[in-house]
Coordinates of C-alpha atoms and ligand atoms in Angstrom, one line a residue:
M908 CA 0.0 0.0 0.0
F909 CA 1.1 3.5 -0.7
S910 CA 2.5 5.5 2.2
A911 CA 1.4 9.1 2.2
A912 CA 4.2 10.2 4.4
F913 CA 6.8 8.9 2.0
A914 CA 5.6 11.0 -0.8
L915 CA 4.7 14.1 1.2
Y916 CA 7.9 14.3 3.1
G917 CA 10.5 12.8 0.7
Q918 CA 14.2 13.3 1.1
S919 CA 15.7 16.7 0.6
Y920 CA 18.8 17.3 -1.4
Q921 CA 22.0 15.9 0.1
P922 CA 25.2 16.4 -1.8
K923 CA 26.8 13.0 -2.7
E924 CA 30.1 12.1 -1.2
I925 CA 31.6 11.1 -4.5
D926 CA 35.1 12.0 -5.7
Y927 CA 34.0 13.7 -8.9
E928 CA 37.3 15.3 -9.6
G929 CA 39.6 12.4 -8.8
L930 CA 37.9 9.2 -10.2
Q931 CA 39.5 8.1 -13.4
M932 CA 37.1 6.3 -15.7
Q933 CA 37.5 6.0 -19.4
A934 CA 34.9 7.1 -22.0
P935 CA 32.4 4.4 -23.2
M936 CA 33.3 5.1 -26.9
K937 CA 36.5 6.1 -28.7
I938 CA 34.7 8.5 -31.1
D939 CA 34.2 12.2 -30.3
L940 CA 31.6 12.5 -27.6
I941 CA 28.8 14.8 -28.7
L942 CA 25.6 14.9 -26.7
A943 CA 22.0 14.7 -28.1
G944 CA 20.7 14.8 -24.5
N945 CA 22.0 15.5 -21.1
F946 CA 21.2 14.6 -17.5
G947 CA 18.2 16.1 -15.9
E948 CA 16.6 17.1 -19.2
M949 CA 12.8 17.1 -18.9
R950 CA 11.2 14.3 -21.0
D951 CA 7.7 12.8 -20.9
N952 CA 6.9 12.0 -17.3
H953 CA 10.6 11.9 -16.2
F954 CA 13.9 13.7 -15.9
H955 CA 16.4 12.0 -18.3
T956 CA 18.8 10.0 -16.1
G957 CA 21.8 9.8 -18.4
L958 CA 23.7 11.2 -21.3
D959 CA 22.5 10.5 -24.8
I960 CA 25.8 10.3 -26.8
K961 CA 25.6 10.6 -30.6
T962 CA 27.0 7.7 -32.6
A963 CA 27.7 9.5 -35.9
G964 CA 24.1 8.6 -37.0
V965 CA 24.8 4.9 -37.3
E966 CA 24.5 1.8 -35.2
G967 CA 27.5 -0.4 -34.4
Q968 CA 30.0 1.8 -32.6
N969 CA 32.3 -0.2 -30.2
L970 CA 31.3 0.2 -26.6
Y971 CA 33.8 -0.2 -23.8
A972 CA 33.5 -0.7 -20.0
V973 CA 34.4 2.6 -18.4
E974 CA 36.0 0.8 -15.4
E975 CA 36.7 -2.8 -14.4
G976 CA 33.8 -4.6 -12.7
Y977 CA 31.2 -7.3 -12.9
I978 CA 28.2 -7.5 -15.1
S979 CA 25.3 -7.0 -12.6
R980 CA 22.2 -6.8 -14.8
I981 CA 21.3 -7.6 -18.4
R982 CA 18.1 -6.4 -20.1
I983 CA 16.5 -7.2 -23.5
S984 CA 13.2 -5.6 -24.4
P985 CA 11.4 -4.1 -27.4
W986 CA 10.7 -1.1 -25.2
G987 CA 12.7 1.2 -22.8
Y988 CA 16.4 0.6 -22.7
G989 CA 16.3 -2.1 -25.4
L990 CA 19.5 -4.2 -25.0
A991 CA 21.3 -2.9 -22.0
V992 CA 24.2 -3.9 -19.8
Y993 CA 24.9 -2.8 -16.2
I994 CA 28.4 -3.1 -14.7
D995 CA 29.2 -2.7 -11.0
H996 CA 32.6 -1.2 -10.4
P997 CA 34.8 -1.4 -7.3
N998 CA 34.6 2.5 -7.0
G999 CA 31.0 2.2 -5.7
L1000 CA 29.4 3.1 -9.1
T1001 CA 27.5 1.2 -11.7
S1002 CA 27.7 2.1 -15.4
L1003 CA 24.9 1.4 -17.8
Y1004 CA 24.9 1.2 -21.6
A1005 CA 21.5 1.2 -23.3
H1006 CA 19.8 0.9 -26.7
M1007 CA 22.6 -1.5 -27.8
K1008 CA 22.6 -3.4 -31.0
S1009 CA 24.4 -6.5 -29.7
F1010 CA 26.4 -7.8 -26.7
S1011 CA 30.0 -9.0 -26.8
G1012 CA 30.4 -12.8 -26.9
K1013 CA 30.5 -13.6 -23.2
I1014 CA 27.7 -11.2 -22.3
D1015 CA 25.5 -12.6 -25.2
S1016 CA 26.1 -16.2 -24.0
L1017 CA 25.1 -15.2 -20.5
A1018 CA 22.0 -13.4 -21.8
Y1019 CA 20.9 -16.4 -24.0
S1020 CA 21.3 -18.9 -21.2
K1021 CA 18.9 -16.8 -19.1
Q1022 CA 16.5 -16.4 -22.0
K1023 CA 16.5 -20.2 -22.4
K1024 CA 16.0 -20.8 -18.8
N1025 CA 13.0 -18.4 -18.6
E1026 CA 11.7 -19.5 -22.1
A1027 CA 11.3 -15.8 -22.9
Y1028 CA 12.8 -13.3 -25.3
V1029 CA 12.3 -10.3 -22.9
L1030 CA 14.9 -10.4 -20.2
D1031 CA 15.6 -8.3 -17.1
E1032 CA 18.0 -10.4 -15.1
I1033 CA 20.0 -9.4 -12.0
V1034 CA 23.2 -11.3 -12.5
L1035 CA 24.9 -12.8 -9.5
E1036 CA 27.9 -11.0 -8.2
D1037 CA 31.2 -12.4 -9.6
S1038 CA 29.5 -13.9 -12.7
V1039 CA 31.2 -12.1 -15.6
Y1040 CA 34.2 -9.9 -15.0
V1041 CA 35.2 -7.2 -17.5
K1042 CA 38.4 -5.3 -17.5
K1043 CA 38.5 -1.5 -17.8
G1044 CA 38.3 -0.7 -21.5
E1045 CA 37.0 -4.2 -22.4
F1046 CA 34.7 -4.4 -25.5
I1047 CA 31.2 -5.0 -24.2
G1048 CA 29.1 -4.8 -27.4
L1049 CA 27.9 -2.5 -30.2
S1050 CA 25.8 0.7 -29.9
G1051 CA 22.4 0.6 -31.5
N1052 CA 18.9 1.9 -31.6
S1053 CA 17.0 -0.8 -29.6
G1054 CA 14.1 -0.2 -27.2
S1055 CA 12.4 3.1 -27.0
S1056 CA 15.0 5.0 -29.1
N1057 CA 14.3 7.3 -32.0
A1058 CA 17.7 7.4 -33.6
P1059 CA 21.0 5.5 -33.1
H1060 CA 22.7 6.7 -29.9
L1061 CA 24.2 5.4 -26.7
H1062 CA 22.2 6.1 -23.5
F1063 CA 25.0 6.1 -20.9
E1064 CA 24.3 6.3 -17.1
I1065 CA 26.3 6.3 -14.0
R1066 CA 24.5 5.1 -10.8
E1067 CA 25.6 5.0 -7.2
T1068 CA 25.5 1.2 -6.7
K1069 CA 24.2 1.1 -3.1
T1070 CA 21.3 3.6 -3.6
E1071 CA 20.7 3.1 -7.4
H1072 CA 20.5 6.9 -7.6
S1073 CA 21.4 8.0 -11.1
I1074 CA 24.3 10.5 -11.0
N1075 CA 24.9 13.3 -13.4
P1076 CA 27.9 11.9 -15.5
L1077 CA 29.1 15.4 -16.4
L1078 CA 30.0 16.1 -12.8
F1079 CA 32.9 13.6 -13.2
K1080 CA 35.9 15.4 -14.5
C1081 CA 37.0 12.3 -16.4
F1082 CA 33.8 12.5 -18.6
R1083 CA 33.3 16.3 -18.6
S1084 CA 36.8 16.9 -19.9
K1085 CA 36.0 14.8 -23.0
I1086 CA 32.7 16.7 -23.7
P1087 CA 33.8 20.3 -24.1
D1088 CA 31.1 23.0 -23.5
T1089 CA 31.6 26.7 -23.6
T1090 CA 28.0 27.6 -24.4
N1091 CA 26.1 29.5 -21.7
P1092 CA 22.6 28.3 -20.6
T1093 CA 19.6 30.0 -22.2
I1094 CA 17.0 31.9 -20.1
T1095 CA 14.0 32.4 -22.5
G1096 CA 11.5 33.9 -20.0
I1097 CA 10.0 34.0 -16.6
K1098 CA 6.5 33.2 -15.5
L1099 CA 4.8 34.7 -12.5
Y1100 CA 2.0 32.8 -10.7
A1101 CA -0.5 33.1 -8.0
V1102 CA -0.3 30.0 -5.9
S1103 CA -2.0 28.6 -2.8
E1104 CA -0.2 28.1 0.5
K1105 CA 0.5 24.6 -0.6
G1106 CA 2.1 25.7 -3.8
Y1107 CA -0.8 24.8 -6.1
M1108 CA -1.2 27.1 -9.2
I1109 CA -4.4 29.2 -9.2
P1110 CA -6.1 28.5 -12.6
G1111 CA -5.9 31.5 -14.9
K1112 CA -3.6 33.5 -12.6
S1113 CA -0.2 33.5 -14.3
I1114 CA 1.7 35.7 -16.7
Y1115 CA 4.6 34.9 -19.0
Y1116 CA 7.4 37.4 -19.8
S1117 CA 9.8 36.8 -22.6
C1118 CA 13.5 37.8 -22.2
K1119 CA 15.4 39.9 -24.7
T1120 CA 18.9 41.1 -24.8
V1121 CA 19.6 44.8 -24.9
E1122 CA 23.2 46.1 -25.0
G1123 CA 24.5 42.7 -23.9
K1124 CA 22.1 42.5 -21.0
L1125 CA 19.2 40.1 -20.6
I1126 CA 16.0 41.9 -19.6
V1127 CA 12.3 41.3 -19.2
N1128 CA 9.4 43.9 -19.4
E1129 CA 11.8 46.4 -21.2
G1130 CA 13.8 46.5 -17.9
Q1131 CA 10.9 48.1 -16.1
P1132 CA 9.5 46.7 -12.8
I1133 CA 6.7 44.2 -13.4
D1134 CA 3.4 45.0 -11.7
I1135 CA 2.1 41.9 -10.0
S1136 CA -1.4 43.4 -9.3
P1137 CA -3.2 41.4 -11.9
L1138 CA -2.3 38.2 -10.1
L1139 CA -3.6 39.3 -6.7
T1140 CA -5.8 36.5 -5.3
E1141 CA -7.3 35.9 -1.9
N1142 CA -5.5 33.3 0.2
A1143 CA -2.7 33.1 -2.3
Y1144 CA 0.9 34.0 -2.8
L1145 CA 3.3 35.0 -5.5
A1146 CA 5.7 32.4 -7.1
I1147 CA 8.1 32.4 -10.0
G1148 CA 8.9 29.9 -12.8
I1149 CA 12.0 30.1 -15.0
H1150 CA 12.0 29.1 -18.7
T1151 CA 15.6 27.9 -19.1
T1152 CA 17.4 25.3 -21.1
D1153 CA 21.0 24.5 -22.1
K1154 CA 23.0 23.7 -25.2
L1155 CA 26.3 22.0 -25.5
N1156 CA 29.1 22.7 -28.1
G1157 CA 28.8 20.9 -31.4
A1158 CA 25.1 20.1 -31.3
G1159 CA 21.8 21.9 -31.8
N1160 CA 19.9 19.8 -29.3
I1161 CA 18.1 21.6 -26.5
C1162 CA 19.3 20.1 -23.3
G1163 CA 18.4 20.5 -19.6
I1164 CA 19.7 23.0 -17.1
Y1165 CA 21.9 21.7 -14.2
H1166 CA 21.6 24.3 -11.5
T1167 CA 19.6 27.5 -10.9
E1168 CA 19.2 29.9 -8.1
L1169 CA 16.5 32.6 -7.6
S1170 CA 17.3 35.3 -5.1
K1171 CA 15.5 38.4 -3.9
D1172 CA 17.3 41.4 -2.7
D1173 CA 20.5 39.4 -2.8
K1174 CA 19.2 36.6 -0.6
A1175 CA 18.7 33.1 -2.2
I1176 CA 15.2 31.9 -1.8
H1177 CA 14.9 28.9 -4.1
E1178 CA 17.7 26.8 -5.6
M1179 CA 17.7 23.6 -7.5
K1180 CA 20.6 21.3 -8.5
I1181 CA 20.2 18.2 -10.5
E1182 CA 23.2 16.3 -9.1
Y1183 CA 21.4 12.9 -8.9
L1184 CA 17.9 11.4 -9.4
N1185 CA 16.0 8.8 -7.5
F1186 CA 13.9 6.6 -9.7
D1187 CA 11.2 6.2 -7.1
H1188 CA 10.4 9.9 -7.5
N1189 CA 11.4 10.7 -11.0
R1190 CA 7.9 10.9 -12.3
F1191 CA 7.3 13.9 -10.0
M1192 CA 9.1 15.9 -12.7
N1193 CA 5.5 16.5 -13.8
T1194 CA 5.1 18.8 -10.7
H1195 CA 8.5 20.3 -10.8
Q1196 CA 7.8 21.8 -14.2
D1197 CA 4.8 23.8 -15.4
Y1198 CA 3.2 20.8 -17.0
S1199 CA 0.7 22.5 -19.3
E1200 CA 3.3 24.8 -20.8
F1201 CA 5.3 21.7 -21.6
D1202 CA 2.3 19.7 -22.9
K1203 CA 0.8 22.5 -25.0
N1204 CA 3.7 24.8 -25.9
N1205 CA 6.8 22.6 -25.4
K1206 CA 8.2 25.2 -23.0
H1207 CA 10.5 24.0 -20.2
I1208 CA 9.5 26.1 -17.2
H1209 CA 11.2 25.1 -14.0
K1210 CA 8.9 26.2 -11.2
H1211 CA 11.0 27.9 -8.5
F1212 CA 8.5 26.9 -5.8
K1213 CA 7.2 23.5 -4.9
T1214 CA 3.9 21.9 -3.8
V1215 CA 3.6 19.8 -0.7
I1216 CA 3.5 16.6 -2.7
N1217 CA 6.9 17.1 -4.4
P1218 CA 9.6 14.8 -2.9
L1219 CA 12.3 15.3 -5.5
A1220 CA 15.7 15.6 -4.0
I1221 CA 16.9 18.4 -6.2
Y1222 CA 16.0 21.4 -4.1
V1223 CA 18.9 23.0 -2.2
R1224 CA 16.4 25.4 -0.7
A1225 CA 12.7 26.0 -1.4
N1226 CA 11.3 29.2 -0.1
G1227 CA 9.8 30.5 -3.3
I1228 CA 6.2 31.1 -2.1
L1229 CA 6.0 34.8 -1.3
P1230 CA 3.3 36.8 0.5
W1231 CA 2.0 39.6 -1.7
N1232 CA 3.1 42.3 0.7
L1233 CA 6.7 41.1 0.6
C1234 CA 7.0 40.9 -3.2
N1235 CA 8.4 44.3 -4.0
G1236 CA 12.1 44.2 -4.6
S1237 CA 14.8 43.2 -7.0
Y1238 CA 15.2 39.6 -8.1
K1239 CA 18.1 37.7 -9.7
I1240 CA 18.2 34.4 -11.5
N1241 CA 21.5 32.5 -12.0
A1242 CA 21.5 29.5 -14.3
W1243 CA 24.6 27.2 -14.6
D1244 CA 25.4 24.2 -16.7
A1245 CA 27.6 21.3 -15.4
H1246 CA 30.6 22.9 -16.9
G1247 CA 30.1 26.1 -14.9
N1248 CA 28.9 28.3 -17.8
K1249 CA 26.5 30.8 -16.4
T1250 CA 23.6 33.1 -17.5
A1251 CA 21.9 35.6 -15.3
L1252 CA 18.7 37.7 -15.4
E1253 CA 17.8 40.5 -13.1
F1254 CA 14.3 42.0 -12.8
S1255 CA 12.2 43.8 -10.2
L1256 CA 8.6 43.4 -9.0
K1257 CA 6.2 45.8 -7.5
K1258 CA 2.6 45.7 -6.3
T1259 CA 0.6 48.8 -7.2
G1260 CA -3.0 47.7 -6.8
D1261 CA -4.9 46.3 -3.9
E1262 CA -7.8 44.4 -5.5
Y1263 CA -8.0 40.7 -4.9
S1264 CA -9.8 38.0 -6.9
K1265 CA -11.7 35.2 -5.3
N1266 CA -9.6 32.0 -4.9
P1267 CA -11.4 29.1 -6.7
F1268 CA -9.8 26.6 -4.4
D1269 CA -11.9 28.2 -1.5
E1270 CA -15.1 27.1 -3.2
A1271 CA -16.3 24.0 -1.5
G1272 CA -16.8 20.8 -3.6
K1273 CA -15.2 22.2 -6.8
Y1274 CA -11.8 20.4 -6.6
Y1275 CA -10.1 17.3 -5.4
F1276 CA -6.8 18.1 -3.7
P1277 CA -3.6 16.1 -4.4
D1278 CA -2.6 15.9 -0.7
S1279 CA -5.8 14.1 0.4
V1280 CA -7.4 10.8 -0.1
N1281 CA -10.1 11.3 -2.7
V1282 CA -13.2 9.1 -3.1
M1283 CA -16.1 9.3 -5.5
L1284 CA -18.9 6.8 -5.0
R1285 CA -21.7 6.6 -7.5
E1286 CA -24.2 3.8 -8.0
D1287 CA -22.4 2.3 -11.0
F1288 CA -18.9 4.0 -11.0
Q1289 CA -16.4 4.6 -8.2
V1290 CA -13.0 6.1 -7.8
L1291 CA -10.5 5.9 -5.0
M1292 CA -7.3 7.9 -5.1
E1293 CA -4.5 7.9 -2.5
P1294 CA -2.6 11.2 -1.8
A1295 CA -0.1 12.1 -4.6
T1296 CA -2.1 10.5 -7.3
F1297 CA -2.2 13.7 -9.3
Y1298 CA -0.2 17.0 -8.9
E1299 CA -2.5 20.0 -9.0
P1300 CA -6.1 20.4 -7.7
L1301 CA -8.4 18.5 -10.0
Q1302 CA -11.6 19.9 -11.1
R1303 CA -14.5 17.5 -10.2
I1304 CA -15.5 16.5 -13.7
F1305 CA -17.8 13.5 -14.0
K1306 CA -20.0 12.7 -16.9
R1307 CA -22.1 9.6 -17.6
D1308 CA -23.0 9.0 -21.2
T1309 CA -25.5 6.1 -21.7
V1310 CA -25.1 6.3 -25.5
S1311 CA -22.4 3.8 -25.7
N1312 CA -21.1 1.0 -27.9
Y1313 CA -19.7 -0.8 -24.9
L1314 CA -21.0 -3.0 -22.2
S1315 CA -21.4 0.0 -19.9
P1316 CA -22.2 3.7 -20.2
I1317 CA -19.1 5.9 -20.9
Y1318 CA -17.9 7.4 -17.6
Q1319 CA -15.7 10.4 -17.9
F1320 CA -13.6 11.2 -14.8
G1321 CA -11.2 14.2 -15.1
E1322 CA -9.5 15.0 -18.4
Y1323 CA -7.2 12.8 -20.4
S1324 CA -4.5 15.5 -20.7
I1325 CA -4.0 15.8 -17.0
P1326 CA -0.9 13.9 -15.8
V1327 CA -1.2 11.2 -13.2
Q1328 CA 1.6 10.2 -10.8
Q1329 CA 0.4 6.7 -9.8
K1330 CA -2.3 4.2 -10.4
Y1331 CA -5.6 4.6 -8.7
D1332 CA -8.7 2.4 -8.3
V1333 CA -11.6 2.6 -10.7
R1334 CA -14.7 0.4 -10.3
I1335 CA -17.4 -0.1 -12.9
K1336 CA -20.7 -1.9 -12.0
V1337 CA -21.3 -4.9 -14.2
P1338 CA -24.7 -4.5 -15.9
E1339 CA -27.2 -7.4 -16.3
L1340 CA -25.6 -9.8 -18.7
P1341 CA -26.8 -13.0 -20.4
E1342 CA -26.3 -16.2 -18.4
N1343 CA -23.0 -17.9 -19.0
F1344 CA -21.4 -14.5 -19.9
P1345 CA -17.6 -14.9 -19.3
I1346 CA -17.5 -12.3 -16.5
Y1347 CA -13.9 -13.1 -15.7
K1348 CA -12.9 -11.8 -19.2
L1349 CA -14.3 -8.4 -18.3
G1350 CA -11.9 -5.4 -18.1
V1351 CA -11.8 -1.6 -17.9
G1352 CA -11.1 0.2 -21.1
L1353 CA -9.9 3.9 -21.4
I1354 CA -10.8 6.0 -24.4
S1355 CA -8.2 8.7 -25.2
D1356 CA -8.8 12.2 -26.5
K1357 CA -8.2 10.8 -30.0
N1358 CA -10.9 8.1 -29.4
Y1359 CA -8.3 5.4 -29.2
L1360 CA -9.4 2.5 -26.9
S1361 CA -6.8 1.1 -24.6
Y1362 CA -7.0 -1.7 -22.1
V1363 CA -6.5 -0.8 -18.5
G1364 CA -6.9 -4.3 -17.1
G1365 CA -9.2 -5.3 -14.3
D1366 CA -10.7 -8.1 -12.2
Y1367 CA -14.3 -9.1 -11.6
V1368 CA -15.1 -8.6 -7.9
E1369 CA -18.6 -9.2 -6.6
G1370 CA -20.6 -7.5 -9.4
W1371 CA -17.9 -4.9 -10.2
V1372 CA -14.9 -4.8 -12.4
E1373 CA -11.9 -3.1 -10.7
G1374 CA -9.1 -1.6 -12.7
A1375 CA -6.1 0.6 -11.9
P1376 CA -5.5 3.2 -14.6
R1377 CA -2.7 5.8 -14.7
N1378 CA -4.8 8.3 -16.7
F1379 CA -7.9 10.3 -16.3
G1380 CA -10.5 10.2 -19.1
R1381 CA -13.4 8.2 -20.4
F1382 CA -13.8 4.7 -18.9
V1383 CA -15.9 1.8 -20.2
L1384 CA -16.5 -1.9 -19.5
I1385 CA -15.1 -4.2 -22.2
V1386 CA -14.8 -8.0 -22.6
D1387 CA -11.9 -9.8 -24.2
T1388 CA -12.7 -13.3 -25.3
I1389 CA -10.7 -13.4 -28.5
A1390 CA -7.2 -15.0 -28.4
P1391 CA -4.3 -13.5 -30.4
V1392 CA -4.1 -14.3 -34.1
I1393 CA -0.9 -16.0 -35.3
T1394 CA 0.0 -15.5 -38.9
P1395 CA 3.2 -16.9 -40.6
L1396 CA 4.7 -14.3 -42.9
D1397 CA 7.3 -16.2 -44.9
F1398 CA 6.5 -19.9 -44.5
T1399 CA 3.6 -22.3 -44.8
E1400 CA 2.8 -25.9 -43.9
G1401 CA 5.4 -28.2 -45.5
K1402 CA 7.8 -25.3 -46.5
I1403 CA 11.4 -26.2 -47.2
I1404 CA 13.4 -23.8 -45.0
T1405 CA 16.9 -25.0 -45.6
K1406 CA 18.1 -21.6 -46.9
F1407 CA 16.1 -19.5 -44.4
R1408 CA 18.0 -17.3 -41.9
N1409 CA 14.9 -16.8 -39.9
L1410 CA 11.2 -17.5 -39.8
Q1411 CA 8.9 -14.5 -39.5
L1412 CA 5.4 -14.3 -38.0
E1413 CA 2.8 -11.7 -37.1
I1414 CA 0.9 -12.0 -33.8
T1415 CA -1.9 -9.5 -33.2
D1416 CA -4.6 -9.2 -30.5
N1417 CA -7.8 -7.3 -30.7
L1418 CA -8.0 -5.8 -27.2
S1419 CA -5.9 -6.6 -24.2
G1420 CA -2.7 -7.1 -26.1
V1421 CA -0.2 -9.9 -26.7
N1422 CA 1.2 -10.7 -23.3
S1423 CA 3.4 -13.7 -23.8
Y1424 CA 4.7 -15.6 -26.8
K1425 CA 6.7 -18.8 -27.2
A1426 CA 8.0 -21.0 -29.9
Y1427 CA 9.0 -24.7 -29.8
L1428 CA 10.8 -26.7 -32.4
N1429 CA 10.5 -30.5 -32.1
G1430 CA 9.3 -30.0 -28.5
K1431 CA 12.2 -27.8 -27.5
W1432 CA 12.0 -24.1 -26.7
I1433 CA 13.5 -21.9 -29.4
L1434 CA 14.1 -18.1 -29.2
M1435 CA 11.5 -16.0 -30.9
E1436 CA 12.3 -12.3 -30.9
Y1437 CA 9.8 -9.4 -31.1
H1438 CA 10.9 -6.7 -33.5
R1439 CA 8.6 -3.9 -32.5
R1440 CA 9.3 -1.4 -35.2
E1441 CA 8.6 -4.0 -38.0
G1442 CA 5.8 -5.4 -36.0
K1443 CA 7.2 -8.9 -36.5
Y1444 CA 8.1 -12.0 -34.4
V1445 CA 11.3 -13.5 -35.7
I1446 CA 12.8 -17.0 -35.0
P1447 CA 16.5 -16.9 -36.0
I1448 CA 17.8 -20.0 -37.7
N1449 CA 21.4 -20.0 -36.5
E1450 CA 24.0 -21.9 -34.5
R1451 CA 21.6 -21.9 -31.5
S1452 CA 18.6 -23.3 -33.3
K1453 CA 20.3 -25.6 -35.8
P1454 CA 21.2 -28.3 -33.3
I1455 CA 17.4 -28.7 -32.7
L1456 CA 16.6 -29.0 -36.4
R1457 CA 16.4 -32.5 -37.9
T1458 CA 17.0 -33.3 -41.5
G1459 CA 13.5 -33.8 -43.0
N1460 CA 10.3 -32.9 -41.2
N1461 CA 10.4 -30.6 -38.1
K1462 CA 7.4 -29.6 -36.0
L1463 CA 7.2 -25.9 -35.2
R1464 CA 4.7 -24.8 -32.5
V1465 CA 3.9 -21.2 -31.6
I1466 CA 1.8 -20.2 -28.5
A1467 CA 0.5 -16.7 -27.8
K1468 CA -1.5 -15.4 -24.9
D1469 CA -3.2 -12.0 -24.4
S1470 CA -3.5 -10.1 -21.1
K1471 CA -6.9 -11.7 -20.3
G1472 CA -5.5 -15.2 -20.6
N1473 CA -6.9 -16.0 -24.0
E1474 CA -4.5 -18.4 -25.7
S1475 CA -3.9 -19.5 -29.2
E1476 CA -1.6 -22.2 -30.6
M1477 CA -0.6 -23.1 -34.1
S1478 CA 1.7 -25.8 -35.5
W1479 CA 3.4 -26.4 -38.8
T1480 CA 5.7 -29.0 -40.3
V1481 CA 8.7 -27.3 -41.9
V1482 CA 11.3 -29.2 -43.9
F1483 CA 15.1 -28.9 -43.4
Ligands
LIG1706 ZN1 18.7 8.5 -23.1

């Protein structure tokens, strides 16, 4: 069960005791290191936890262990890190190389033995200590574009082994010195907000100011004091967001900022430093930034204030929520990259008026608040949300549409575009169904803004179906009784496959999705890979599968299951 205290009072920033200047590790590649992405960059639902290093636009660059150590984890997946290797080093750090094309011989043998043992292509295996040793600089495999990668590159991470916190690799002199950067960070603008005492943004009460450079100096509002009077709201405060990014030498990619500080009248009030990231909290990036500016306008605004449900350990200090009467004064923003390049912006604020708008959060029954348990109980639709399920007060939107092509009405709860931190419980009442209806095949479906139906999952419990979505939107009851469809692409019954390098199939499912897939040749498990981009399942005919092949007739059997347990199986005779 979720612990509220954990999220609400997470760790604060503690500098790591790591010898950033002294540790000598080598680069993971021998080509020029140019970054397509840096540490702490804001991505969908997370801060980026490593460096994305360009590989000259191609796959197949040699990768080397940055330090001696033991292989501690191997992953193979059509998603995420793709093919990835983790190495634990004696210096207390773990290095990670992701989106690889292939592993070196000994790592590949280890990976295949685990795949064979599990009878599965997808692998995420913690390897026992002392299994496979690699020397510093040893070849570990080739760079690639596997997993959720859009172009060939190496995703490289350094983690503190004991905490598994991901550490900014550019803080290490041994890496930083190989990735020169003399480009100053960019401050594009600032945004002023009215916020509640808990740091929640008051809807409609914010103003964005673009920066411009005049006579070499960065200014906002033509250098004149900004009047904050239009923001004045009852039971609210002033807070500031900074639109800032960074670029590195030799690449046009927009990267993330490392360190910023906001001060008022020469006293620092809010400061953030992305030295390391904790995976348990990384999704709270959605509350660190101004989410709708990112979602709608692709602007990276770092809020220089935080809500009570923000446990990210990146805040050196956090006193950015200012009473209206103490706002007048001069402000300064400093932004640094990991190389120490700095950009500064100065501006001043003043309050001229004294008219306060009503605070919509004061209106009873209009919002759910993120720091509470929230429950909505209707006769046929129910919701339970633990604290920290969402980030900003949620308008109580509920609609029930009985014009529906599904087994239930369409229930709208919240808006699909609002980010959700963690799964919450949704229950839909099962309507009257014919006798012998397969109630255990019922599940919750979610209809997106673009009318795409996705499967949330769910279990039948005493007249209800309970699911755990990580989205708001329109929910319906669906039933999945149809097993996946298996279609061979380049072979048929009786096919002579002597010259084949692989066998290709398509496996599709109508609703809950293909969940597991296996192939057997003459009764023995055989590797079947899923190549997500081509939408194909591929059985390699190679040194590993050939010993199972007999001269003459062979029996190939393929089994696929969907997430509701519907299973299909097909067999063919192939001739070798
Ligand atoms: Zn990456």
